């Protein structure tokens, strides 16, 4: 994951800036309401959904990081396969810091 605000990869996230995620089966089809990219706080369990996804492709997501409180976060991608209702969840193995 590349953070455009800090010019770093797999280290930190900059609130209000662009985050680029590369991988497989990433596309958000919006088949069900629970789909999206979520930022999970590691110090209280709160989660915040990214509301602005600019690039939404199977191997690339580019999105605006929401205004997150400083702390540590994991990123969780919840999506479905094309034309299905079965939710899949993938959680980043990296803990990111928001300063």
CSV table of N, CA and C in Angstrom, one decimal:
chain,number,residue,atom,x,y,z
A,1,UNK,N,0.8,-1.2,0.0
A,1,UNK,CA,0.0,0.0,0.0
A,1,UNK,C,0.9,1.2,0.0
A,2,UNK,N,0.6,2.1,-0.9
A,2,UNK,CA,1.4,3.3,-1.1
A,2,UNK,C,0.6,4.6,-0.7
A,3,UNK,N,1.1,5.3,0.3
A,3,UNK,CA,0.5,6.6,0.8
A,3,UNK,C,1.1,7.8,0.1
A,4,UNK,N,0.3,8.4,-0.7
A,4,UNK,CA,0.8,9.6,-1.5
A,4,UNK,C,1.2,10.8,-0.6
A,5,UNK,N,0.5,10.9,0.5
A,5,UNK,CA,0.8,12.1,1.4
A,5,UNK,C,2.1,12.0,2.0
A,6,UNK,N,2.6,10.8,2.4
A,6,UNK,CA,3.9,10.7,3.1
A,6,UNK,C,5.0,10.1,2.2
A,7,UNK,N,4.6,9.7,1.0
A,7,UNK,CA,5.5,9.1,0.0
A,7,UNK,C,6.1,7.9,0.6
A,8,UNK,N,5.3,7.1,1.3
A,8,UNK,CA,5.8,5.8,1.9
A,8,UNK,C,5.0,4.7,1.5
A,9,UNK,N,5.6,3.5,1.7
A,9,UNK,CA,4.9,2.2,1.3
A,9,UNK,C,4.9,1.3,2.6
A,10,UNK,N,3.7,0.9,2.9
A,10,UNK,CA,3.5,0.0,4.0
A,10,UNK,C,4.0,0.5,5.4
A,11,UNK,N,3.9,1.8,5.6
A,11,UNK,CA,4.4,2.4,6.9
A,11,UNK,C,3.3,3.2,7.5
A,12,UNK,N,2.9,4.3,6.8
A,12,UNK,CA,1.9,5.2,7.5
A,12,UNK,C,0.9,5.6,6.5
A,13,UNK,N,-0.2,6.2,7.0
A,13,UNK,CA,-1.3,6.7,6.2
A,13,UNK,C,-1.5,8.2,6.6
A,14,UNK,N,-1.8,9.0,5.6
A,14,UNK,CA,-2.0,10.4,5.8
A,14,UNK,C,-3.5,10.7,5.6
A,15,UNK,N,-4.1,11.1,6.7
A,15,UNK,CA,-5.5,11.5,6.6
A,15,UNK,C,-5.8,12.5,5.5
A,16,UNK,N,-6.8,12.3,4.8
A,16,UNK,CA,-7.2,13.3,3.7
A,16,UNK,C,-6.4,13.2,2.4
A,17,UNK,N,-5.5,12.2,2.3
A,17,UNK,CA,-4.7,12.1,1.2
A,17,UNK,C,-5.0,10.8,0.4
A,18,UNK,N,-4.3,10.5,-0.7
A,18,UNK,CA,-4.6,9.4,-1.5
A,18,UNK,C,-3.8,8.1,-1.1
A,19,UNK,N,-4.5,7.0,-1.0
A,19,UNK,CA,-3.9,5.7,-0.7
A,19,UNK,C,-4.1,4.8,-1.9
A,20,UNK,N,-3.0,4.1,-2.3
A,20,UNK,CA,-3.1,3.2,-3.4
A,20,UNK,C,-2.9,1.8,-2.9
A,21,UNK,N,-3.8,0.9,-3.2
A,21,UNK,CA,-3.7,-0.5,-2.7
A,21,UNK,C,-3.6,-1.4,-4.0
A,22,UNK,N,-2.6,-2.3,-4.0
A,22,UNK,CA,-2.4,-3.2,-5.0
A,22,UNK,C,-2.6,-4.6,-4.5
A,23,UNK,N,-3.2,-5.5,-5.3
A,23,UNK,CA,-3.4,-6.9,-4.9
A,23,UNK,C,-4.3,-7.6,-5.9
A,24,UNK,N,-5.0,-8.6,-5.4
A,24,UNK,CA,-5.9,-9.3,-6.3
A,24,UNK,C,-7.3,-9.3,-5.7
A,25,UNK,N,-8.3,-9.4,-6.6
A,25,UNK,CA,-9.7,-9.5,-6.2
A,25,UNK,C,-10.1,-8.3,-5.3
A,26,UNK,N,-9.7,-7.1,-5.6
A,26,UNK,CA,-9.9,-5.9,-4.8
A,26,UNK,C,-11.2,-5.2,-5.1
A,27,UNK,N,-11.7,-5.3,-6.3
A,27,UNK,CA,-12.8,-4.5,-6.8
A,27,UNK,C,-14.0,-4.5,-5.9
A,28,UNK,N,-14.6,-3.3,-5.7
A,28,UNK,CA,-15.8,-3.2,-4.9
A,28,UNK,C,-16.9,-3.1,-5.8
A,29,UNK,N,-17.8,-4.1,-5.8
A,29,UNK,CA,-18.9,-4.2,-6.8
A,29,UNK,C,-20.2,-3.5,-6.2
A,30,UNK,N,-20.2,-3.2,-4.9
A,30,UNK,CA,-21.4,-2.7,-4.3
A,30,UNK,C,-22.6,-3.5,-4.4
A,31,UNK,N,-22.5,-4.8,-4.4
A,31,UNK,CA,-23.6,-5.7,-4.5
A,31,UNK,C,-24.4,-5.7,-3.2
A,32,UNK,N,-23.7,-5.5,-2.0
A,32,UNK,CA,-24.4,-5.4,-0.7
A,32,UNK,C,-23.8,-4.2,0.0
A,33,UNK,N,-24.5,-3.7,1.0
A,33,UNK,CA,-24.2,-2.4,1.7
A,33,UNK,C,-22.9,-2.5,2.5
A,34,UNK,N,-22.5,-3.7,2.9
A,34,UNK,CA,-21.4,-3.9,3.8
A,34,UNK,C,-20.0,-3.8,3.1
A,35,UNK,N,-20.0,-3.7,1.7
A,35,UNK,CA,-18.8,-3.7,1.0
A,35,UNK,C,-18.1,-2.3,1.1
A,36,UNK,N,-16.7,-2.4,1.0
A,36,UNK,CA,-16.0,-1.1,1.1
A,36,UNK,C,-14.6,-1.4,1.6
A,37,UNK,N,-13.8,-0.2,1.8
A,37,UNK,CA,-12.5,-0.2,2.4
A,37,UNK,C,-12.7,0.4,3.8
A,38,UNK,N,-12.3,-0.3,4.8
A,38,UNK,CA,-12.5,0.2,6.2
A,38,UNK,C,-11.1,0.3,6.9
A,39,UNK,N,-11.0,1.4,7.7
A,39,UNK,CA,-9.8,1.6,8.5
A,39,UNK,C,-10.2,1.3,10.0
A,40,UNK,N,-9.5,0.2,10.5
A,40,UNK,CA,-9.9,-0.3,11.8
A,40,UNK,C,-8.8,0.2,12.9
A,41,UNK,N,-9.3,1.0,13.8
A,41,UNK,CA,-8.4,1.5,14.9
A,41,UNK,C,-8.0,0.3,15.7
A,42,UNK,N,-6.7,0.3,16.1
A,42,UNK,CA,-6.1,-0.7,16.9
A,42,UNK,C,-6.2,-0.4,18.4
A,43,UNK,N,-6.7,0.8,18.7
A,43,UNK,CA,-6.8,1.2,20.1
A,43,UNK,C,-8.2,1.4,20.6
A,44,UNK,N,-9.2,0.6,20.1
A,44,UNK,CA,-10.5,0.9,20.5
A,44,UNK,C,-11.6,0.2,19.7
A,45,UNK,N,-11.1,-0.4,18.6
A,45,UNK,CA,-12.1,-1.1,17.7
A,45,UNK,C,-12.9,-0.3,16.8
A,46,UNK,N,-12.8,1.0,16.8
A,46,UNK,CA,-13.6,1.8,15.9
A,46,UNK,C,-13.2,1.6,14.5
A,47,UNK,N,-14.2,1.7,13.6
A,47,UNK,CA,-13.8,1.6,12.2
A,47,UNK,C,-14.4,2.7,11.4
A,48,UNK,N,-13.8,3.1,10.3
A,48,UNK,CA,-14.3,4.2,9.5
A,48,UNK,C,-14.1,3.7,8.0
A,49,UNK,N,-15.2,4.0,7.3
A,49,UNK,CA,-15.2,3.5,5.9
A,49,UNK,C,-14.7,4.7,5.0
A,50,UNK,N,-13.9,4.3,3.9
A,50,UNK,CA,-13.5,5.2,2.9
A,50,UNK,C,-14.7,5.5,2.0
A,51,UNK,N,-15.1,6.8,1.9
A,51,UNK,CA,-16.2,7.2,1.1
A,51,UNK,C,-15.9,7.5,-0.3
A,52,UNK,N,-14.6,7.8,-0.6
A,52,UNK,CA,-14.3,8.2,-1.9
A,52,UNK,C,-13.2,7.3,-2.5
A,53,UNK,N,-13.7,6.4,-3.4
A,53,UNK,CA,-12.8,5.5,-4.1
A,53,UNK,C,-12.7,6.0,-5.6
A,54,UNK,N,-11.5,6.3,-6.0
A,54,UNK,CA,-11.4,6.9,-7.4
A,54,UNK,C,-11.1,5.8,-8.4
A,55,UNK,N,-10.2,4.9,-8.1
A,55,UNK,CA,-9.9,3.8,-9.0
A,55,UNK,C,-10.3,2.5,-8.3
A,56,UNK,N,-11.2,1.8,-9.0
A,56,UNK,CA,-11.8,0.6,-8.4
A,56,UNK,C,-11.7,-0.5,-9.5
A,57,UNK,N,-10.5,-1.2,-9.4
A,57,UNK,CA,-10.2,-2.3,-10.4
A,57,UNK,C,-9.9,-3.5,-9.6
A,58,UNK,N,-9.9,-4.7,-10.2
A,58,UNK,CA,-9.6,-5.9,-9.5
A,58,UNK,C,-8.2,-6.0,-8.9
A,59,UNK,N,-7.2,-5.3,-9.5
A,59,UNK,CA,-5.9,-5.3,-8.9
A,59,UNK,C,-5.4,-4.0,-8.3
A,60,UNK,N,-6.2,-2.9,-8.4
A,60,UNK,CA,-5.8,-1.6,-7.8
A,60,UNK,C,-7.1,-0.9,-7.3
A,61,UNK,N,-6.9,-0.4,-6.1
A,61,UNK,CA,-7.8,0.6,-5.5
A,61,UNK,C,-7.1,1.8,-5.2
A,62,UNK,N,-7.6,3.0,-5.5
A,62,UNK,CA,-7.1,4.3,-5.2
A,62,UNK,C,-8.2,5.0,-4.5
A,63,UNK,N,-7.9,5.5,-3.3
A,63,UNK,CA,-9.0,6.1,-2.5
A,63,UNK,C,-8.5,7.2,-1.7
A,64,UNK,N,-9.4,8.1,-1.2
A,64,UNK,CA,-9.1,9.2,-0.3
A,64,UNK,C,-9.2,8.6,1.1
A,65,UNK,N,-8.2,8.8,1.9
A,65,UNK,CA,-8.2,8.3,3.3
A,65,UNK,C,-9.1,9.3,4.1
A,66,UNK,N,-10.0,8.7,4.9
A,66,UNK,CA,-10.9,9.6,5.7
A,66,UNK,C,-10.1,10.4,6.7
A,67,UNK,N,-10.7,11.3,7.3
A,67,UNK,CA,-10.1,12.1,8.4
A,67,UNK,C,-10.0,11.2,9.7
A,68,UNK,N,-8.9,10.5,9.8
A,68,UNK,CA,-8.7,9.6,10.9
A,68,UNK,C,-8.0,10.3,12.1
A,69,UNK,N,-8.3,9.9,13.3
A,69,UNK,CA,-7.6,10.3,14.5
A,69,UNK,C,-6.2,9.7,14.5
A,70,UNK,N,-5.2,10.4,15.0
A,70,UNK,CA,-3.9,9.8,15.1
A,70,UNK,C,-3.9,8.5,15.8
A,71,UNK,N,-3.1,7.5,15.4
A,71,UNK,CA,-3.0,6.2,16.0
A,71,UNK,C,-2.7,5.1,15.0
A,72,UNK,N,-2.8,3.9,15.4
A,72,UNK,CA,-2.5,2.8,14.6
A,72,UNK,C,-3.8,2.1,14.0
A,73,UNK,N,-3.7,1.7,12.7
A,73,UNK,CA,-4.9,1.2,12.0
A,73,UNK,C,-4.5,0.0,11.2
A,74,UNK,N,-5.4,-0.9,11.0
A,74,UNK,CA,-5.3,-2.0,9.9
A,74,UNK,C,-6.4,-1.6,8.9
A,75,UNK,N,-6.1,-2.0,7.7
A,75,UNK,CA,-7.1,-1.8,6.6
A,75,UNK,C,-7.8,-3.1,6.2
A,76,UNK,N,-9.1,-3.0,6.1
A,76,UNK,CA,-9.9,-4.2,5.8
A,76,UNK,C,-10.7,-3.9,4.6
A,77,UNK,N,-10.6,-4.8,3.6
A,77,UNK,CA,-11.3,-4.7,2.3
A,77,UNK,C,-12.4,-5.8,2.4
A,78,UNK,N,-13.7,-5.3,2.3
A,78,UNK,CA,-14.8,-6.2,2.3
A,78,UNK,C,-15.5,-6.0,0.9
A,79,UNK,N,-15.6,-7.1,0.2
A,79,UNK,CA,-16.2,-7.1,-1.2
A,79,UNK,C,-16.9,-8.4,-1.5
A,80,UNK,N,-17.5,-8.4,-2.6
A,80,UNK,CA,-18.2,-9.6,-3.1
A,80,UNK,C,-17.6,-9.9,-4.5
A,81,UNK,N,-17.8,-11.1,-5.0
A,81,UNK,CA,-17.4,-11.4,-6.3
A,81,UNK,C,-18.5,-10.8,-7.3
A,82,UNK,N,-18.2,-10.7,-8.5
A,82,UNK,CA,-19.2,-10.1,-9.5
A,82,UNK,C,-20.5,-10.9,-9.4
A,83,UNK,N,-21.6,-10.1,-9.2
A,83,UNK,CA,-23.0,-10.5,-9.2
A,83,UNK,C,-23.2,-11.6,-8.1
A,84,UNK,N,-22.6,-11.5,-6.9
A,84,UNK,CA,-22.9,-12.4,-5.8
A,84,UNK,C,-23.2,-11.6,-4.6
A,85,UNK,N,-23.7,-12.2,-3.6
A,85,UNK,CA,-24.0,-11.6,-2.3
A,85,UNK,C,-23.2,-12.1,-1.2
A,86,UNK,N,-22.2,-12.9,-1.4
A,86,UNK,CA,-21.3,-13.5,-0.4
A,86,UNK,C,-20.2,-12.5,-0.1
A,87,UNK,N,-20.1,-12.0,1.1
A,87,UNK,CA,-19.1,-11.0,1.5
A,87,UNK,C,-17.8,-11.7,1.8
A,88,UNK,N,-16.7,-11.2,1.2
A,88,UNK,CA,-15.4,-11.6,1.5
A,88,UNK,C,-14.7,-10.5,2.2
A,89,UNK,N,-13.8,-10.9,3.1
A,89,UNK,CA,-13.0,-9.9,3.9
A,89,UNK,C,-11.5,-10.2,3.9
A,90,UNK,N,-10.8,-9.2,3.6
A,90,UNK,CA,-9.3,-9.3,3.7
A,90,UNK,C,-8.8,-8.2,4.6
A,91,UNK,N,-7.9,-8.6,5.5
A,91,UNK,CA,-7.3,-7.6,6.4
A,91,UNK,C,-5.8,-7.5,6.2
A,92,UNK,N,-5.3,-6.2,6.2
A,92,UNK,CA,-3.9,-6.0,5.9
A,92,UNK,C,-3.1,-6.7,7.0
A,93,UNK,N,-1.9,-7.2,6.7
A,93,UNK,CA,-1.0,-7.8,7.7
A,93,UNK,C,-0.2,-6.7,8.3
A,94,UNK,N,-0.2,-5.5,7.8
A,94,UNK,CA,0.6,-4.4,8.3
A,94,UNK,C,-0.3,-3.5,9.1
A,95,UNK,N,0.3,-3.0,10.2
A,95,UNK,CA,-0.4,-2.0,11.0
A,95,UNK,C,0.2,-0.6,10.6
A,96,UNK,N,-0.7,0.3,10.2
A,96,UNK,CA,-0.3,1.6,9.7
A,96,UNK,C,-0.5,2.7,10.7
A,97,UNK,N,0.4,3.7,10.7
A,97,UNK,CA,0.3,4.8,11.7
A,97,UNK,C,-0.2,6.0,11.0
A,98,UNK,N,-1.2,6.6,11.7
A,98,UNK,CA,-1.7,8.0,11.2
A,98,UNK,C,-1.1,9.0,12.2
A,99,UNK,N,-0.5,10.0,11.7
A,99,UNK,CA,0.1,11.0,12.6
A,99,UNK,C,-0.6,12.3,12.6
